[in-house]
């Protein structure tokens, strides 16, 4: 059209107005035709959409729902139990002073108990805590007795990774200090905890042990939930407990007088107990797992099982 319009200039002056009219009329017609065609196309599309049949009874695309990690679940259940008993829940630093992690817990620099624990040092005086027990020290320094706390959190040790060990794992520390606190309270509280997690058949037993920061010290065992304490399942040895009917869930004891003295308490006037249990262990028993590495591999098919 532009080329044709330019051509008007080459016509005789008296022919020009008529040529202009003819060209304009042609342009108008073409534009109208174009608009009509576009309209038709659009309508056809709309009509196609309107006559489309949608089966509203078909299932939709499922939304992926997250789940709570099995370790968190165990920690949450234990936390809720102790909160109901009136325990406060504290959290402490994962980077701990060498002094709190060891010395204040009656583990001096030359103590052999350090050997298995001496782990990830950031500086000679700072270590990734090897247990949650240094929070006993922090809590007691922070306030006087009575104390009733639990401390869920991570701990680190230079363990080689295998089906039962990770270099990062969790612990739940418990501490109760007062004037008439004894082992009986500890057994009662732990039995309640195990019954909350695994049911009313659970029992707890103590086995003599050693920790530098408790005296006396005891390992905590509970009825194996895999075989209800019988040691066997369907005629074969129970693989959860190896046939003993018991599983070990942590360590405990009466807080050592040296520890009480270190935080400024008088061991003649106050006493109490502490324990440390492993959520990984409890979760593995609860969910019948045999490899601790499953907790950290982030496989959705594994994690979705405890949604
Ligand atoms: N801290 C000990 C450990 O990691 C467990 C423990 C806690 C023992 C409290 C006694 C008292 O093995």
XYZ file of C-alpha atoms and ligand atoms in Angstrom:
319
model
C 0.000 0.000 0.000
C 2.873 2.374 0.821
C 4.442 1.673 -2.580
C 1.140 2.227 -4.384
C 0.513 5.451 -2.465
C 3.987 6.660 -3.434
C 3.014 6.002 -7.049
C 0.229 8.609 -6.782
C 2.854 11.311 -7.229
C 3.592 10.017 -10.720
C -0.048 10.486 -11.860
C -1.445 13.544 -13.536
C -2.699 16.059 -10.901
C -6.376 15.659 -11.894
C -6.194 11.874 -11.480
C -4.672 11.986 -8.031
C -7.819 12.570 -5.817
C -9.667 9.680 -7.427
C -6.676 7.338 -7.131
C -6.408 8.287 -3.433
C -10.085 7.424 -2.835
C -9.754 4.055 -4.564
C -6.658 3.159 -2.552
C -8.204 4.215 0.778
C -11.335 2.165 0.085
C -9.178 -0.857 -0.705
C -7.203 -0.424 2.516
C -10.430 -0.186 4.523
C -11.787 -3.364 3.010
C -8.562 -5.238 3.651
C -8.437 -4.086 7.252
C -12.039 -5.117 7.824
C -11.335 -8.535 6.310
C -8.291 -8.945 8.526
C -10.224 -7.994 11.669
C -12.980 -10.417 10.706
C -10.481 -13.226 10.229
C -8.800 -12.553 13.594
C -12.223 -12.458 15.245
C -13.195 -15.784 13.735
C -9.956 -17.423 14.816
C -10.399 -16.159 18.362
C -13.996 -17.339 18.544
C -13.059 -20.734 17.205
C -10.493 -21.091 19.988
C -12.961 -19.939 22.620
C -15.612 -22.280 21.276
C -13.175 -25.166 21.379
C -12.414 -24.364 25.005
C -16.061 -24.031 25.943
C -17.013 -27.344 24.436
C -14.044 -29.142 26.118
C -15.235 -31.718 28.625
C -13.452 -31.791 31.977
C -13.925 -34.795 34.229
C -14.103 -33.139 37.615
C -14.156 -36.535 39.298
C -10.570 -37.333 38.276
C -8.050 -37.085 41.131
C -6.007 -33.884 41.099
C -2.234 -33.597 41.080
C -1.261 -34.396 44.666
C 0.511 -31.679 46.633
C 3.670 -32.989 48.293
C 3.353 -32.717 52.026
C 6.465 -32.591 54.177
C 7.023 -34.841 57.172
C 8.640 -34.577 60.546
C 12.049 -36.217 60.711
C 11.993 -39.374 62.877
C 14.641 -37.933 65.218
C 12.575 -34.767 65.695
C 9.516 -36.877 66.366
C 11.237 -38.780 69.152
C 12.685 -35.588 70.618
C 9.303 -33.871 70.411
C 7.575 -36.779 72.198
C 10.202 -36.844 74.954
C 10.060 -33.051 75.251
C 6.292 -33.091 75.588
C 6.489 -35.747 78.314
C 9.039 -33.833 80.393
C 7.252 -30.533 79.893
C 4.153 -32.118 81.403
C 6.255 -33.195 84.397
C 7.288 -29.560 84.873
C 10.806 -29.790 83.427
C 12.118 -26.762 81.555
C 13.579 -27.327 78.088
C 16.959 -25.658 77.525
C 19.215 -25.498 74.516
C 22.928 -24.920 74.636
C 25.763 -24.060 72.278
C 27.193 -26.767 70.034
C 30.549 -24.989 70.211
C 31.488 -25.478 73.830
C 34.466 -24.574 75.930
C 36.894 -27.345 76.669
C 36.395 -26.362 80.327
C 32.619 -26.973 80.287
C 32.763 -30.065 78.096
C 35.454 -31.747 80.208
C 37.057 -30.035 83.217
C 33.881 -28.883 84.964
C 32.523 -32.413 84.471
C 35.371 -33.887 86.476
C 37.323 -34.873 83.362
C 40.718 -33.182 83.776
C 43.155 -32.846 80.870
C 44.983 -36.086 81.674
C 41.864 -38.176 82.337
C 41.642 -41.328 80.183
C 37.912 -40.708 79.616
C 38.919 -37.856 77.295
C 40.542 -40.192 74.856
C 37.420 -41.574 73.279
C 35.842 -38.145 73.205
C 38.626 -35.737 72.231
C 37.120 -34.660 69.022
C 36.565 -31.621 66.844
C 38.598 -28.799 68.285
C 38.126 -25.340 66.796
C 40.798 -23.885 69.094
C 42.672 -25.473 71.972
C 39.955 -24.134 74.296
C 36.885 -24.676 72.059
C 35.396 -27.985 70.986
C 32.223 -29.182 69.267
C 30.558 -30.584 72.372
C 30.999 -34.334 72.641
C 27.822 -34.656 74.736
C 25.040 -32.435 76.053
C 26.341 -32.802 79.630
C 28.155 -29.408 79.642
C 24.646 -27.917 79.786
C 24.412 -29.365 83.312
C 27.230 -27.019 84.237
C 25.749 -24.006 82.426
C 22.295 -24.576 83.932
C 23.624 -24.953 87.487
C 25.815 -21.863 87.165
C 22.860 -19.922 85.801
C 20.512 -20.634 88.708
C 20.500 -22.226 92.109
C 18.669 -25.427 92.987
C 16.034 -26.724 92.592
C 16.632 -27.536 88.943
C 14.582 -29.741 86.615
C 15.621 -29.449 82.994
C 16.048 -31.409 79.816
C 18.416 -30.373 77.040
C 17.796 -31.763 73.559
C 20.529 -31.101 71.034
C 23.374 -32.229 68.823
C 26.701 -33.664 69.893
C 29.844 -34.522 67.934
C 32.496 -37.208 68.213
C 35.301 -38.369 65.983
C 33.596 -41.726 65.382
C 34.034 -43.453 62.027
C 30.676 -43.641 60.268
C 29.069 -47.086 60.123
C 25.610 -48.613 60.603
C 25.607 -47.579 64.276
C 27.765 -44.442 64.384
C 27.645 -40.924 63.005
C 30.077 -38.141 63.901
C 27.083 -35.905 64.514
C 24.196 -37.238 66.564
C 21.628 -36.127 69.121
C 21.286 -36.457 72.851
C 18.717 -35.461 75.406
C 20.257 -34.522 78.701
C 18.190 -34.527 81.871
C 19.111 -32.914 85.173
C 17.260 -32.742 88.458
C 18.809 -31.116 91.523
C 17.219 -30.501 94.883
C 17.364 -31.480 98.510
C 15.730 -34.913 98.443
C 16.397 -36.138 94.944
C 17.409 -39.770 94.578
C 17.801 -42.624 92.075
C 14.189 -43.691 92.619
C 12.971 -40.464 91.024
C 15.243 -41.081 88.052
C 13.919 -44.580 87.568
C 10.335 -43.377 87.833
C 10.833 -40.533 85.384
C 12.647 -42.714 82.841
C 10.093 -45.513 83.143
C 7.357 -42.988 82.449
C 9.290 -41.723 79.457
C 9.693 -45.201 77.983
C 6.022 -46.046 78.566
C 5.070 -42.833 76.811
C 7.195 -43.803 73.803
C 6.555 -47.553 73.614
C 3.579 -48.434 75.792
C 2.685 -49.559 79.335
C 4.707 -52.789 79.236
C 8.042 -50.923 79.311
C 10.393 -51.413 82.244
C 13.680 -49.689 82.983
C 16.727 -51.221 84.631
C 20.051 -49.745 85.674
C 23.401 -51.419 85.079
C 26.419 -50.241 87.092
C 28.755 -48.182 84.941
C 31.221 -45.324 85.091
C 31.080 -41.668 84.121
C 33.523 -39.206 85.689
C 30.722 -36.709 86.389
C 28.332 -39.067 88.189
C 28.720 -41.290 91.240
C 27.286 -43.849 91.286
C 26.797 -44.205 87.536
C 24.503 -46.477 85.583
C 23.653 -47.431 82.038
C 19.945 -47.216 81.330
C 18.315 -50.264 79.737
C 14.685 -50.646 78.741
C 12.516 -53.578 77.714
C 13.182 -54.329 74.047
C 10.034 -53.148 72.238
C 10.925 -55.434 69.306
C 10.222 -58.621 71.288
C 8.468 -57.251 74.395
C 11.498 -58.305 76.417
C 11.330 -61.970 75.481
C 14.502 -61.967 73.366
C 12.907 -63.793 70.480
C 10.466 -63.095 67.682
C 8.676 -65.758 65.678
C 10.997 -68.535 66.903
C 14.175 -66.607 66.041
C 16.462 -64.416 68.103
C 15.185 -60.826 68.247
C 17.481 -58.773 66.039
C 16.640 -55.509 67.811
C 18.170 -56.590 71.134
C 20.261 -59.563 70.018
C 18.225 -61.871 72.253
C 18.794 -60.204 75.630
C 15.327 -58.677 75.840
C 16.852 -55.303 76.812
C 18.206 -52.374 74.881
C 20.564 -49.703 76.150
C 19.270 -46.163 75.733
C 21.791 -44.002 77.584
C 23.839 -43.230 80.664
C 22.942 -41.748 84.015
C 23.952 -41.295 87.614
C 23.947 -39.079 90.696
C 25.754 -35.825 89.924
C 29.317 -36.107 91.258
C 30.109 -33.958 94.339
C 33.072 -32.482 92.441
C 30.725 -31.205 89.745
C 28.392 -29.716 92.362
C 31.331 -28.010 94.029
C 32.624 -26.674 90.700
C 29.353 -24.826 90.071
C 29.271 -23.492 93.636
C 26.758 -25.904 95.136
C 27.219 -27.564 98.516
C 27.174 -31.368 98.018
C 26.274 -31.750 101.709
C 23.026 -29.862 101.131
C 21.909 -30.608 97.572
C 22.022 -33.660 95.372
C 20.539 -34.810 92.125
C 20.748 -36.979 89.086
C 21.541 -36.571 85.435
C 20.949 -38.715 82.401
C 21.701 -38.655 78.721
C 19.675 -40.644 76.183
C 20.136 -41.066 72.435
C 17.191 -40.143 70.181
C 18.818 -41.970 67.234
C 18.811 -45.190 69.221
C 15.214 -44.738 70.324
C 14.063 -43.848 66.813
C 15.877 -46.861 65.341
C 14.090 -49.150 67.776
C 10.776 -47.393 67.309
C 10.894 -47.570 63.519
C 12.753 -50.908 63.333
C 15.740 -49.472 61.500
C 19.104 -51.121 61.229
C 21.253 -48.362 59.738
C 21.745 -45.028 61.484
C 22.927 -43.474 58.204
C 19.328 -43.546 56.935
C 18.667 -40.547 59.192
C 20.985 -38.274 57.249
C 20.636 -39.451 53.671
C 17.469 -37.444 52.997
C 15.743 -40.135 50.995
C 12.101 -39.033 50.604
C 10.799 -42.622 50.610
C 12.403 -43.059 54.049
C 11.430 -39.692 55.497
C 7.816 -39.903 54.274
C 7.188 -42.970 56.441
C 6.787 -40.927 59.619
C 4.737 -38.036 58.251
N 27.191 -37.669 78.718
C 27.179 -39.117 78.783
C 27.519 -39.667 77.399
O 27.479 -38.951 76.433
C 25.847 -39.650 79.238
C 25.499 -39.249 80.627
C 24.754 -38.119 80.880
C 25.935 -39.995 81.692
C 24.433 -37.746 82.160
C 25.620 -39.665 82.989
C 24.867 -38.528 83.208
O 27.839 -40.836 77.258
